[in-house]
């Protein structure tokens, strides 16, 4: 897509969607038109089931439970020599992830696999306290990656116990984005339950001092630099233009008319407007797919969780990137969290819990990253060992490899998918040959 077209798209999406809400923190969603031929609906043949989970897996005084939703598709599953592919659900409706993870549906037959899509607690229908789940920090207290992984572990145990033939089969975790982080961490923390993990576009190092805070926006900028000569330069200049326009009432009026905003822009709204446009650039960089798609569920849409364990530092300097300079200020971030939610983040906990860069004692994880994807900056893009493997997809966007096969797929993504299948087949074969030795 050319730069002019992108600018137009931003303006149109703003015009169509914008009621400027000051203080809006989550990423605004942008709906590109869906091309039905490029987004085949394959995820249609599954059962929807519910499993009773403990609200708190790690304390003993709280005995409350809730129902976790999961989907099962077993059309291609074989009891003899088959496997179980588990999608470790991330922040959203699990049906949506099932719809957008065509890769699993595409490989089910080859791997004789049962597909399981497990919903993440606090999302979709898996709400620990129903409508009250997001009421306050007391109710949100059980929203953490540790609790989510424990849900997945309990679910797998349940499936192995109740589905004849499942017990003696290898399980592979698969996920994209935050779901990819969960897949990788699931293998690290529960290696006795999953034989391996495919972690697509999983920024497991977007924490603390593991990745420089400016890398993300630098990659966004590079993507636009590739879109056309002057593209990133025009965007860089646009901030100054917006500032200048919004310093006068006629300029504000002009912006209101041109962007077709629902109510007159005031100078207090300008940071929100700039935030909105920034998010649009980020979203466009993430979903730089070779075909039109309605896929957009941007990653950092976790209001409180970012305020607890998932502290991801971001910054810009306006030199190596096309944005206005903005420092990462943990103290301010922490104060904002406290004011809004009454909780303070624990920025060190993720590295303590999951090892940061010291993960070489683990095995059987494939980390895939599209090099256009801004999240690749916090991802694993080099092999760590023979069994902790990085796959780079040149010109690939945010977990393109997990999407269904289409005629528009570049050969790089076809190659990545076949490598991923090769690794999964090896984990499965190793599982069966170990099982034979043990019996
Ligand atoms: C999933 O796909 C089906 C079939 O295309 C569609 O009807 C349904 O609305 C989709 N659900 C979600 C949550 O995306
Ligand atoms: C990882 O290893 C390095 C070098 O040994 C050490 O400095 C660092 O503290 C370790 N990080 C964690 C999270 O254990």
Coordinates of C-alpha atoms and ligand atoms in Angstrom, one line a residue:
X1 CA 0.0 0.0 0.0
X2 CA 1.4 3.4 -0.9
X3 CA 1.9 6.1 1.6
X4 CA -0.9 8.4 0.3
X5 CA -3.3 5.5 0.5
X6 CA -2.2 4.9 4.1
X7 CA -2.7 8.5 5.1
X8 CA -6.1 8.5 3.5
X9 CA -7.0 5.3 5.3
X10 CA -6.1 6.8 8.6
X11 CA -8.2 9.9 7.9
X12 CA -11.1 7.8 6.8
X13 CA -10.9 5.5 9.8
X14 CA -10.7 8.5 12.1
X15 CA -13.6 10.2 10.4
X16 CA -15.7 7.1 10.5
X17 CA -15.0 6.0 14.0
X18 CA -13.9 9.0 16.0
X19 CA -15.7 10.3 18.9
X20 CA -12.6 11.6 20.6
X21 CA -12.7 10.3 24.1
X22 CA -10.0 11.9 26.3
X23 CA -8.0 9.4 28.3
X24 CA -8.7 6.6 26.0
X25 CA -5.8 4.2 26.6
X26 CA -6.5 1.1 24.7
X27 CA -5.7 0.7 21.0
X28 CA -8.6 1.9 18.8
X29 CA -9.7 -0.7 16.5
X30 CA -9.5 -0.2 12.8
X31 CA -11.5 -2.2 10.4
X32 CA -10.0 -2.8 7.0
X33 CA -12.3 -4.3 4.5
X34 CA -12.3 -8.1 4.5
X35 CA -11.8 -9.8 1.3
X36 CA -13.8 -13.1 1.5
X37 CA -11.5 -15.0 -0.9
X38 CA -8.4 -14.4 1.2
X39 CA -9.9 -15.3 4.6
X40 CA -11.4 -18.7 4.2
X41 CA -13.7 -19.8 7.0
X42 CA -12.4 -23.2 7.9
X43 CA -13.0 -23.1 11.6
X44 CA -16.6 -24.3 11.5
X45 CA -16.6 -27.9 12.7
X46 CA -16.0 -28.0 16.4
X47 CA -17.7 -28.5 19.8
X48 CA -18.0 -25.9 22.4
X49 CA -17.3 -27.2 25.9
X50 CA -16.8 -25.8 29.4
X51 CA -14.5 -26.9 32.2
X52 CA -14.8 -26.0 35.8
X53 CA -11.6 -24.2 36.9
X54 CA -10.5 -23.0 40.3
X55 CA -10.5 -19.2 40.5
X56 CA -7.2 -19.4 42.4
X57 CA -4.8 -22.2 41.6
X58 CA -2.2 -21.0 44.0
X59 CA -3.9 -20.4 47.3
X60 CA -5.9 -22.9 49.4
X61 CA -8.5 -20.8 51.1
X62 CA -10.5 -19.7 48.1
X63 CA -12.6 -22.5 46.8
X64 CA -14.6 -20.6 44.1
X65 CA -14.7 -21.9 40.6
X66 CA -15.7 -20.7 37.2
X67 CA -16.4 -22.2 33.8
X68 CA -13.6 -22.0 31.2
X69 CA -14.8 -22.3 27.6
X70 CA -12.8 -24.4 25.1
X71 CA -13.3 -25.7 21.6
X72 CA -12.5 -29.2 20.3
X73 CA -12.2 -30.3 16.7
X74 CA -11.4 -34.0 16.2
X75 CA -12.3 -34.6 12.6
X76 CA -8.7 -35.6 11.8
X77 CA -7.7 -37.0 15.1
X78 CA -6.4 -40.5 15.2
X79 CA -6.1 -42.5 18.4
X80 CA -3.3 -44.4 16.9
X81 CA -0.2 -42.2 16.6
X82 CA -2.1 -39.0 16.8
X83 CA -1.4 -35.7 18.6
X84 CA -3.2 -32.9 20.4
X85 CA -2.6 -29.3 19.4
X86 CA -3.5 -26.8 22.1
X87 CA -4.1 -23.2 21.2
X88 CA -3.1 -21.3 24.4
X89 CA -5.8 -18.6 24.2
X90 CA -4.9 -15.0 24.6
X91 CA -6.8 -11.8 25.3
X92 CA -10.0 -12.3 23.4
X93 CA -12.9 -14.5 22.4
X94 CA -11.5 -18.0 21.7
X95 CA -13.8 -18.5 18.7
X96 CA -12.1 -15.5 17.2
X97 CA -8.7 -17.0 17.7
X98 CA -9.9 -20.3 16.2
X99 CA -11.2 -18.4 13.2
X100 CA -7.8 -16.7 12.8
X101 CA -5.5 -19.6 13.4
X102 CA -6.1 -21.4 10.1
X103 CA -2.6 -23.0 10.3
X104 CA -3.8 -25.4 13.0
X105 CA -6.8 -26.4 10.9
X106 CA -4.5 -26.8 7.9
X107 CA -2.1 -29.2 9.6
X108 CA -4.6 -31.2 11.6
X109 CA -4.8 -34.0 9.1
X110 CA -1.1 -34.3 8.6
X111 CA -0.4 -34.5 12.3
X112 CA -3.6 -36.7 13.0
X113 CA -4.3 -34.0 15.5
X114 CA -7.2 -33.2 17.8
X115 CA -7.4 -29.4 18.0
X116 CA -8.2 -27.8 21.3
X117 CA -8.7 -24.0 21.7
X118 CA -8.7 -23.0 25.3
X119 CA -10.1 -19.6 26.3
X120 CA -8.0 -17.3 28.5
X121 CA -9.7 -16.5 31.8
X122 CA -11.3 -13.0 31.9
X123 CA -12.0 -13.1 28.2
X124 CA -14.8 -14.2 26.0
X125 CA -17.2 -16.3 28.0
X126 CA -14.6 -17.4 30.6
X127 CA -15.3 -14.8 33.2
X128 CA -14.4 -15.8 36.7
X129 CA -17.1 -13.5 38.2
X130 CA -19.4 -12.9 35.4
X131 CA -20.3 -9.3 34.8
X132 CA -18.4 -8.3 37.9
X133 CA -15.1 -9.7 36.6
X134 CA -13.7 -6.3 35.7
X135 CA -15.3 -4.4 38.5
X136 CA -12.2 -3.6 40.6
X137 CA -8.8 -4.9 41.4
X138 CA -10.2 -7.4 43.9
X139 CA -12.1 -9.1 41.1
X140 CA -9.2 -8.7 38.7
X141 CA -6.8 -10.2 41.1
X142 CA -6.8 -13.6 39.4
X143 CA -5.9 -12.3 35.9
X144 CA -2.3 -13.4 35.5
X145 CA -0.3 -15.5 33.1
X146 CA 0.5 -18.0 35.9
X147 CA -3.2 -18.6 36.6
X148 CA -3.9 -18.9 32.8
X149 CA -1.1 -21.5 32.4
X150 CA -2.5 -23.4 35.4
X151 CA -5.9 -23.4 33.7
X152 CA -4.4 -24.9 30.5
X153 CA -2.6 -27.6 32.5
X154 CA -5.7 -28.6 34.4
X155 CA -7.7 -28.6 31.2
X156 CA -5.2 -31.0 29.5
X157 CA -5.2 -33.3 32.5
X158 CA -9.0 -33.3 32.3
X159 CA -9.0 -34.1 28.5
X160 CA -6.5 -36.9 29.0
X161 CA -8.6 -38.4 31.7
X162 CA -11.9 -38.2 30.0
X163 CA -11.2 -38.8 26.3
X164 CA -10.3 -42.4 25.6
X165 CA -7.1 -42.5 23.6
X166 CA -6.0 -39.0 24.5
X167 CA -4.0 -40.1 27.5
X168 CA -1.0 -41.5 25.7
X169 CA -0.7 -38.7 23.1
X170 CA 1.8 -35.8 22.9
X171 CA 0.4 -32.3 23.3
X172 CA 1.9 -29.3 21.5
X173 CA 1.1 -25.7 22.6
X174 CA 0.6 -23.1 19.8
X175 CA -0.1 -19.5 20.1
X176 CA 0.4 -16.1 18.6
X177 CA 1.3 -12.8 20.2
X178 CA 0.5 -12.9 23.9
X179 CA -0.9 -16.4 23.2
X180 CA 2.6 -17.2 21.8
X181 CA 4.2 -16.1 25.0
X182 CA 1.8 -18.3 26.8
X183 CA 2.7 -21.3 24.5
X184 CA 6.4 -20.8 25.2
X185 CA 6.0 -20.4 28.9
X186 CA 3.6 -23.4 29.0
X187 CA 6.4 -25.5 27.6
X188 CA 8.9 -24.0 30.1
X189 CA 6.7 -24.4 33.2
X190 CA 4.9 -27.7 32.3
X191 CA 7.3 -29.7 30.2
X192 CA 5.7 -32.9 31.5
X193 CA 2.4 -31.8 29.9
X194 CA 3.5 -30.4 26.5
X195 CA 6.2 -31.9 24.3
X196 CA 6.9 -28.6 22.5
X197 CA 5.6 -25.1 21.7
X198 CA 5.2 -23.0 18.6
X199 CA 5.4 -19.4 19.8
X200 CA 4.5 -17.1 16.9
X201 CA 5.3 -13.4 17.2
X202 CA 5.8 -13.8 20.9
X203 CA 7.6 -10.8 22.5
X204 CA 8.8 -12.7 25.5
X205 CA 11.6 -10.2 25.9
X206 CA 9.6 -7.0 25.7
X207 CA 10.2 -6.5 29.5
X208 CA 12.5 -4.6 31.8
X209 CA 16.1 -4.2 30.4
X210 CA 15.8 -7.2 28.0
X211 CA 15.0 -5.1 24.9
X212 CA 15.7 -1.3 24.5
X213 CA 12.5 0.6 24.8
X214 CA 12.8 2.3 21.4
X215 CA 13.1 -0.8 19.3
X216 CA 9.4 -1.3 18.7
X217 CA 8.7 2.1 17.2
X218 CA 11.9 1.9 15.2
X219 CA 10.6 -1.2 13.4
X220 CA 7.2 0.6 12.8
X221 CA 9.2 3.5 11.3
X222 CA 11.3 1.1 9.1
X223 CA 8.1 -0.4 7.7
X224 CA 6.9 3.0 6.6
X225 CA 10.3 3.8 5.2
X226 CA 9.8 0.8 3.0
X227 CA 6.3 1.9 1.9
X228 CA 7.6 4.8 -0.2
X229 CA 10.2 7.5 -0.4
X230 CA 9.4 10.2 2.2
X231 CA 6.7 8.2 3.9
X232 CA 8.2 8.1 7.4
X233 CA 9.4 11.6 6.9
X234 CA 5.9 12.9 6.1
X235 CA 4.6 11.2 9.2
X236 CA 7.4 12.6 11.3
X237 CA 6.5 16.1 10.1
X238 CA 2.8 15.6 10.7
X239 CA 3.2 15.9 14.5
X240 CA 4.6 19.4 14.2
X241 CA 1.8 20.3 11.7
X242 CA -0.8 19.0 14.1
X243 CA 0.7 20.9 17.0
X244 CA 0.8 24.1 14.9
X245 CA -2.8 23.7 13.7
X246 CA -4.1 23.0 17.1
X247 CA -2.5 26.2 18.5
X248 CA -5.2 28.3 16.9
X249 CA -8.9 28.0 16.9
X250 CA -9.2 28.1 13.1
X251 CA -6.6 25.3 13.0
X252 CA -8.7 23.2 15.4
X253 CA -11.7 23.9 13.3
X254 CA -9.9 22.8 10.2
X255 CA -8.8 19.5 11.9
X256 CA -12.3 18.9 13.1
X257 CA -13.7 19.3 9.6
X258 CA -11.0 17.5 7.8
X259 CA -11.0 14.5 10.1
X260 CA -14.8 14.6 10.3
X261 CA -14.8 14.4 14.0
X262 CA -18.0 13.9 15.9
X263 CA -17.4 17.0 18.1
X264 CA -15.2 20.0 17.9
X265 CA -11.6 19.3 18.7
X266 CA -10.3 21.2 21.7
X267 CA -6.6 21.6 22.6
X268 CA -7.0 19.2 25.4
X269 CA -8.0 16.5 22.9
X270 CA -4.9 16.9 20.8
X271 CA -2.7 14.3 22.8
X272 CA -5.6 11.8 22.4
X273 CA -5.8 12.5 18.7
X274 CA -2.0 12.1 18.3
X275 CA -2.2 8.9 20.3
X276 CA -5.0 7.7 18.1
X277 CA -3.0 8.3 14.9
X278 CA 0.1 6.7 16.4
X279 CA -1.9 3.6 17.2
X280 CA -3.1 3.5 13.7
X281 CA 0.4 3.5 12.3
X282 CA 1.4 0.8 14.8
X283 CA -1.7 -1.3 13.8
X284 CA -0.9 -0.9 10.1
X285 CA 2.7 -2.0 10.7
X286 CA 1.5 -5.1 12.6
X287 CA -1.0 -6.3 10.0
X288 CA 1.0 -5.7 6.9
X289 CA -0.4 -8.8 5.4
X290 CA -0.1 -9.7 1.7
X291 CA -3.9 -9.6 1.5
X292 CA -6.8 -7.6 2.9
X293 CA -8.0 -8.9 6.3
X294 CA -10.3 -7.9 9.1
X295 CA -7.7 -9.2 11.5
X296 CA -7.1 -6.7 14.1
X297 CA -6.9 -7.4 17.8
X298 CA -3.9 -5.4 18.8
X299 CA -1.8 -6.9 21.5
X300 CA -1.5 -4.4 24.4
X301 CA -5.3 -4.3 25.1
X302 CA -4.8 -5.4 28.7
X303 CA -5.6 -2.4 30.8
X304 CA -4.9 -3.8 34.2
X305 CA -2.5 -6.6 33.3
X306 CA -0.1 -4.1 32.0
X307 CA -0.4 -2.6 35.3
X308 CA 0.6 -5.7 37.2
X309 CA 3.1 -8.2 35.8
X310 CA 3.2 -7.3 32.1
X311 CA 5.2 -4.1 32.2
X312 CA 6.5 -3.4 28.7
X313 CA 8.7 -0.3 28.4
X314 CA 8.2 1.7 25.2
X315 CA 9.8 5.0 24.2
X316 CA 10.5 7.1 21.1
X317 CA 13.1 9.8 20.3
X318 CA 11.9 11.3 17.1
X319 CA 15.3 10.6 15.5
X320 CA 15.6 6.8 14.9
X321 CA 11.8 6.7 14.6
X322 CA 9.0 8.9 13.1
X323 CA 7.2 9.8 16.4
X324 CA 7.4 12.6 18.9
X325 CA 10.0 12.0 21.6
X326 CA 8.6 10.3 24.6
X327 CA 10.6 8.8 27.5
X328 CA 9.8 5.6 29.3
X329 CA 8.9 6.7 32.8
X330 CA 8.3 3.7 35.1
X331 CA 7.4 6.0 38.1
X332 CA 4.7 7.8 36.2
X333 CA 3.4 4.6 34.7
X334 CA 3.3 3.1 38.2
X335 CA 1.5 6.2 39.6
X336 CA -1.0 6.1 36.7
X337 CA -1.7 2.5 37.4
X338 CA -2.2 3.1 41.0
X339 CA -4.6 6.0 40.4
X340 CA -6.6 4.2 37.9
X341 CA -6.7 0.6 39.4
X342 CA -5.3 0.8 42.9
X343 CA -2.5 -1.6 42.0
X344 CA 1.2 -1.1 41.4
X345 CA 3.1 -2.9 38.7
X346 CA 5.9 -5.4 39.4
X347 CA 8.3 -4.8 36.5
X348 CA 10.9 -7.5 37.7
X349 CA 8.4 -10.3 38.2
X350 CA 8.3 -11.5 34.5
X351 CA 12.0 -12.0 34.3
X352 CA 12.1 -13.7 37.7
X353 CA 9.3 -16.0 36.7
X354 CA 10.2 -16.8 33.2
X355 CA 14.0 -16.4 33.2
X356 CA 14.4 -13.3 30.9
X357 CA 17.1 -14.2 28.5
X358 CA 18.4 -17.1 30.6
X359 CA 16.2 -19.8 29.1
X360 CA 18.8 -22.2 27.6
X361 CA 17.9 -24.9 30.0
X362 CA 14.5 -25.3 28.2
X363 CA 13.9 -27.2 25.0
X364 CA 11.5 -27.7 22.1
X365 CA 10.2 -24.2 21.4
X366 CA 10.0 -22.7 18.0
X367 CA 9.9 -18.9 18.0
X368 CA 8.7 -17.4 14.7
X369 CA 8.8 -13.7 13.9
X370 CA 7.9 -11.7 10.8
X371 CA 10.6 -9.1 10.4
X372 CA 8.0 -6.4 9.6
X373 CA 6.3 -7.0 12.9
X374 CA 7.2 -4.4 15.5
X375 CA 6.8 -7.0 18.2
X376 CA 9.7 -8.9 16.7
X377 CA 12.0 -6.5 18.5
X378 CA 11.1 -8.1 21.8
X379 CA 11.0 -11.6 20.3
X380 CA 13.5 -14.4 20.1
X381 CA 15.0 -14.0 16.6
X382 CA 18.2 -16.1 17.0
X383 CA 18.6 -19.7 17.8
X384 CA 19.4 -20.3 21.5
X385 CA 20.1 -24.0 21.2
X386 CA 19.4 -26.9 18.9
X387 CA 15.9 -27.2 20.3
X388 CA 15.1 -23.5 21.0
X389 CA 14.9 -22.3 17.5
X390 CA 14.1 -19.0 15.8
X391 CA 12.4 -18.7 12.5
X392 CA 12.4 -15.4 10.7
X393 CA 9.8 -14.7 8.1
X394 CA 11.2 -12.0 5.7
X395 CA 8.5 -9.5 4.9
X396 CA 6.2 -11.3 7.4
X397 CA 3.7 -9.4 9.6
X398 CA 2.3 -10.2 13.0
X399 CA 2.0 -14.0 13.2
X400 CA 1.2 -14.4 9.5
X401 CA 2.4 -18.0 9.8
X402 CA -0.5 -19.0 12.0
X403 CA -3.1 -17.8 9.5
X404 CA -4.8 -20.1 7.0
X405 CA -2.9 -20.9 3.8
X406 CA -4.0 -18.6 1.0
X407 CA -2.9 -18.2 -2.6
X408 CA -1.4 -14.9 -1.7
X409 CA 1.1 -16.3 0.8
X410 CA 4.7 -15.3 0.0
X411 CA 7.0 -18.3 -0.3
X412 CA 8.8 -17.2 2.8
X413 CA 5.7 -17.9 4.9
X414 CA 5.2 -21.3 3.2
X415 CA 8.7 -22.2 4.1
X416 CA 8.3 -21.2 7.7
X417 CA 5.2 -23.2 8.1
X418 CA 6.8 -26.3 6.6
X419 CA 9.7 -25.8 9.0
X420 CA 7.3 -25.5 11.9
X421 CA 5.6 -28.7 10.9
X422 CA 8.9 -30.4 10.7
X423 CA 9.7 -29.5 14.3
X424 CA 6.3 -30.6 15.5
X425 CA 6.6 -33.9 13.7
X426 CA 10.0 -34.5 15.4
X427 CA 8.6 -33.7 18.9
X428 CA 5.8 -36.2 18.2
X429 CA 8.1 -38.9 16.9
X430 CA 10.4 -38.4 19.9
X431 CA 7.5 -38.7 22.2
X432 CA 6.4 -42.0 20.7
X433 CA 9.9 -43.5 20.6
X434 CA 10.5 -42.5 24.3
X435 CA 7.1 -44.1 25.2
X436 CA 8.2 -47.3 23.5
X437 CA 11.4 -47.4 25.5
X438 CA 9.6 -46.8 28.7
X439 CA 7.0 -49.5 28.3
Ligands
LIG1 C1 -15.9 -17.0 13.4 O1 -16.2 -17.4 12.0 C2 -17.6 -17.7 11.8 C3 -17.7 -18.3 10.4 O2 -17.1 -17.4 9.5 C4 -18.4 -16.5 12.0 O3 -19.8 -16.7 11.8 C5 -18.2 -16.0 13.4 O4 -18.9 -14.8 13.6 C6 -16.7 -15.8 13.7 N1 -16.6 -15.5 15.2 C7 -15.7 -14.7 15.7 C8 -15.8 -14.4 17.1 O5 -14.9 -14.2 15.0
LIG2 C1 20.7 -14.1 33.6 O1 22.1 -14.4 33.6 C2 22.9 -13.2 33.7 C3 24.3 -13.7 33.5 O2 24.6 -14.8 34.2 C4 22.6 -12.6 35.0 O3 23.3 -11.4 35.2 C5 21.1 -12.3 35.2 O4 20.8 -11.7 36.4 C6 20.3 -13.5 34.9 N1 18.9 -13.1 34.9 C7 17.9 -13.8 35.6 C8 16.5 -13.3 35.4 O5 18.1 -14.8 36.3

